[in-house]
Short mmCIF file of C-alpha atoms in Angstrom, two decimals:
data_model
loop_
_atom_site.label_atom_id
_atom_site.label_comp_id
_atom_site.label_asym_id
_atom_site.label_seq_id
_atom_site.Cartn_x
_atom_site.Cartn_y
_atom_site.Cartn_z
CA UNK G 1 -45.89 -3.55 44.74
CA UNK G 2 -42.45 -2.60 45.47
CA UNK G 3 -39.28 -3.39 42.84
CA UNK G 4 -36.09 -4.30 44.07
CA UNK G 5 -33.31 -2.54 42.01
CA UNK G 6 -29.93 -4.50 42.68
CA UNK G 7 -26.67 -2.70 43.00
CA UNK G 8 -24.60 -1.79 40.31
CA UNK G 9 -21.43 -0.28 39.50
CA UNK G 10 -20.31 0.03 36.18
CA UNK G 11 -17.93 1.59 34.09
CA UNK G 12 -18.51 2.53 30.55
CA UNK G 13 -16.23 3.82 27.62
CA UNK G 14 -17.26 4.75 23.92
CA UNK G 15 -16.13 5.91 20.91
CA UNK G 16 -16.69 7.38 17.87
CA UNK G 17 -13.54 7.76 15.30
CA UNK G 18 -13.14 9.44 12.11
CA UNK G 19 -10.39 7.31 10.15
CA UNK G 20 -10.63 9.93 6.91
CA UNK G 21 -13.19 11.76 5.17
CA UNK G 22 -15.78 9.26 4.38
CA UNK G 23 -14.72 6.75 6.98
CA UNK G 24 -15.14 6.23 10.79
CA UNK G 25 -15.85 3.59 13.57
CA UNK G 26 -17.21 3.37 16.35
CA UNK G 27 -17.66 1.04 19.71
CA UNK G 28 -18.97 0.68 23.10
CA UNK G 29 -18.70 -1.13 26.00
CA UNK G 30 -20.37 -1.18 29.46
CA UNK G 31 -18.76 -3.56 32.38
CA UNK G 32 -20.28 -4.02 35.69
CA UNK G 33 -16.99 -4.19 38.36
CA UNK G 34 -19.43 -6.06 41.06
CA UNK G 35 -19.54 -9.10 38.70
CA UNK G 36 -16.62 -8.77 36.91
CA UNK G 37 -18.04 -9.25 33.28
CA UNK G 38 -18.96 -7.21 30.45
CA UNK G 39 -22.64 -5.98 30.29
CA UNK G 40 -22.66 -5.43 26.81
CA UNK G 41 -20.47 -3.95 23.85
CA UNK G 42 -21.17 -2.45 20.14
CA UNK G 43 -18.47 -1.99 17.07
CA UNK G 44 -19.84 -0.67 13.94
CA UNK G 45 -18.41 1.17 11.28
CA UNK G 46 -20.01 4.23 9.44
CA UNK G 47 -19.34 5.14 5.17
CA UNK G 48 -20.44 8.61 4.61
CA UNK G 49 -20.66 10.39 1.34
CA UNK G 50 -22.23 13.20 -0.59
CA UNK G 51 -25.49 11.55 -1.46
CA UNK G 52 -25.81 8.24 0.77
CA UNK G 53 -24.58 6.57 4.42
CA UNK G 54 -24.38 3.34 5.19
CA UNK G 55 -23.87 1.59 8.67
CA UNK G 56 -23.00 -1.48 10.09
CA UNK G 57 -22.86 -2.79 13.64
CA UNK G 58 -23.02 -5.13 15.71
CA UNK G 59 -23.96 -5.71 19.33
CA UNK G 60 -23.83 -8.06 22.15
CA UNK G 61 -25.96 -7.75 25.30
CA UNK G 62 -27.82 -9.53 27.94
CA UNK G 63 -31.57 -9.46 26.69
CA UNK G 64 -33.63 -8.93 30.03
CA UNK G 65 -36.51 -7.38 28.02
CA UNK G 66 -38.81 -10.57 29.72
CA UNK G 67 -38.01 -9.81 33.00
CA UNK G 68 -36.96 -6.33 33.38
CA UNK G 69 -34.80 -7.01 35.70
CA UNK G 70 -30.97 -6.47 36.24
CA UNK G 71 -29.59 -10.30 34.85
CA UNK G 72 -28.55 -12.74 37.46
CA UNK G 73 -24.92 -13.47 36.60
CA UNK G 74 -24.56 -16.19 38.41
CA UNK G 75 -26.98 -18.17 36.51
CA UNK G 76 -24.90 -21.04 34.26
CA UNK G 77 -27.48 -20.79 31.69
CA UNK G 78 -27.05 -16.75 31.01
CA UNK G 79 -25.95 -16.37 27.46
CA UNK G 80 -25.56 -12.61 25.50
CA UNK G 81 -27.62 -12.29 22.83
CA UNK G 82 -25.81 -10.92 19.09
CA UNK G 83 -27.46 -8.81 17.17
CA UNK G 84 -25.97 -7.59 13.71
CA UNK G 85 -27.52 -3.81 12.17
CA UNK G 86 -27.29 -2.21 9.30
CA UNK G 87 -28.87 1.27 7.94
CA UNK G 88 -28.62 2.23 4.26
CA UNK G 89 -29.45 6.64 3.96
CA UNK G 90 -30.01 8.10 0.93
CA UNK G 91 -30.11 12.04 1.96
CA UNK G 92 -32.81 14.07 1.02
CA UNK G 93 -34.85 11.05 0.68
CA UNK G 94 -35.21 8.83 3.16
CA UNK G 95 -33.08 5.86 5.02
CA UNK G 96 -34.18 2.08 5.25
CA UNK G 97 -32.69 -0.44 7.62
CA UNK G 98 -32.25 0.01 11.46
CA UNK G 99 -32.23 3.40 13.60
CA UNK G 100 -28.70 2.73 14.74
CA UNK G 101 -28.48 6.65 15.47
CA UNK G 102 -30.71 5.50 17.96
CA UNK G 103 -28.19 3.08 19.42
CA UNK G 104 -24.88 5.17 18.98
CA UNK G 105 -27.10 7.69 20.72
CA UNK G 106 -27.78 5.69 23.83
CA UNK G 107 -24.26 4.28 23.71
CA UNK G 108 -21.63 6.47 22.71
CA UNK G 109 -21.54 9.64 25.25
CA UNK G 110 -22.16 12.98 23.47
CA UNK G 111 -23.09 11.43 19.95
CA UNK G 112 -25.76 13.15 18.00
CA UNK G 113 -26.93 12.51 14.66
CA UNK G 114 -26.13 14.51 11.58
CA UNK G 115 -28.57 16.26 9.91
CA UNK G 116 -28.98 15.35 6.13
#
């Protein structure tokens, strides 16, 4: 069985912003230049302390997790999917919510996590 891969060319940009000492944000966007649209894009924001961490972001993004294919953006029906995140960490104990260390590690070039 052979795949087809369609072309792509795409330009991404990422960030990850301390605004003080317990505060920072952070974002991400990719943008394919061949179809002239944004691919998908994440904004969160980050509270750090002594004892606890708590994230929030949000992301928007073309679900092709059916298919596994590259969308079709010419297809009228193509909608972005939202998806809101949050991740409560209470160091030396634990964290509950969703890895989004996972995310701002996939997105946001050169980000690791912290150890706590």
């Amino acid at each position: 069985m052979t795949v087809l891969q369609a072309e792509t060319e795409q330009i991404t940009a990422s960030t990850y912003l301390p605004i003080n000492k317990n505060w920072r944000i952070f974002g991400a966007i990719n943008y394919s230049i061949l179809d002239n649209t944004s691919i998908e894009e994440m904004v969160g924001v980050e509270y750090d302390n002594c004892c606890w961490s708590f994230r929030l972001l949000n992301l928007r993004y073309y679900d092709n997790s059916s298919t596994g294919f590259f969308p079709d953006f010419s297809d009228p029906d193509l909608e972005k999917e939202n998806s809101t995140q949050f991740q409560v960490i209470f160091k030396g104990m634990g964290s509950f919510g969703s890895r989004i260390s996972n995310i701002l590690e996939d997105m946001v070039r050169g980000y690791k996590e912290r150890e706590y």
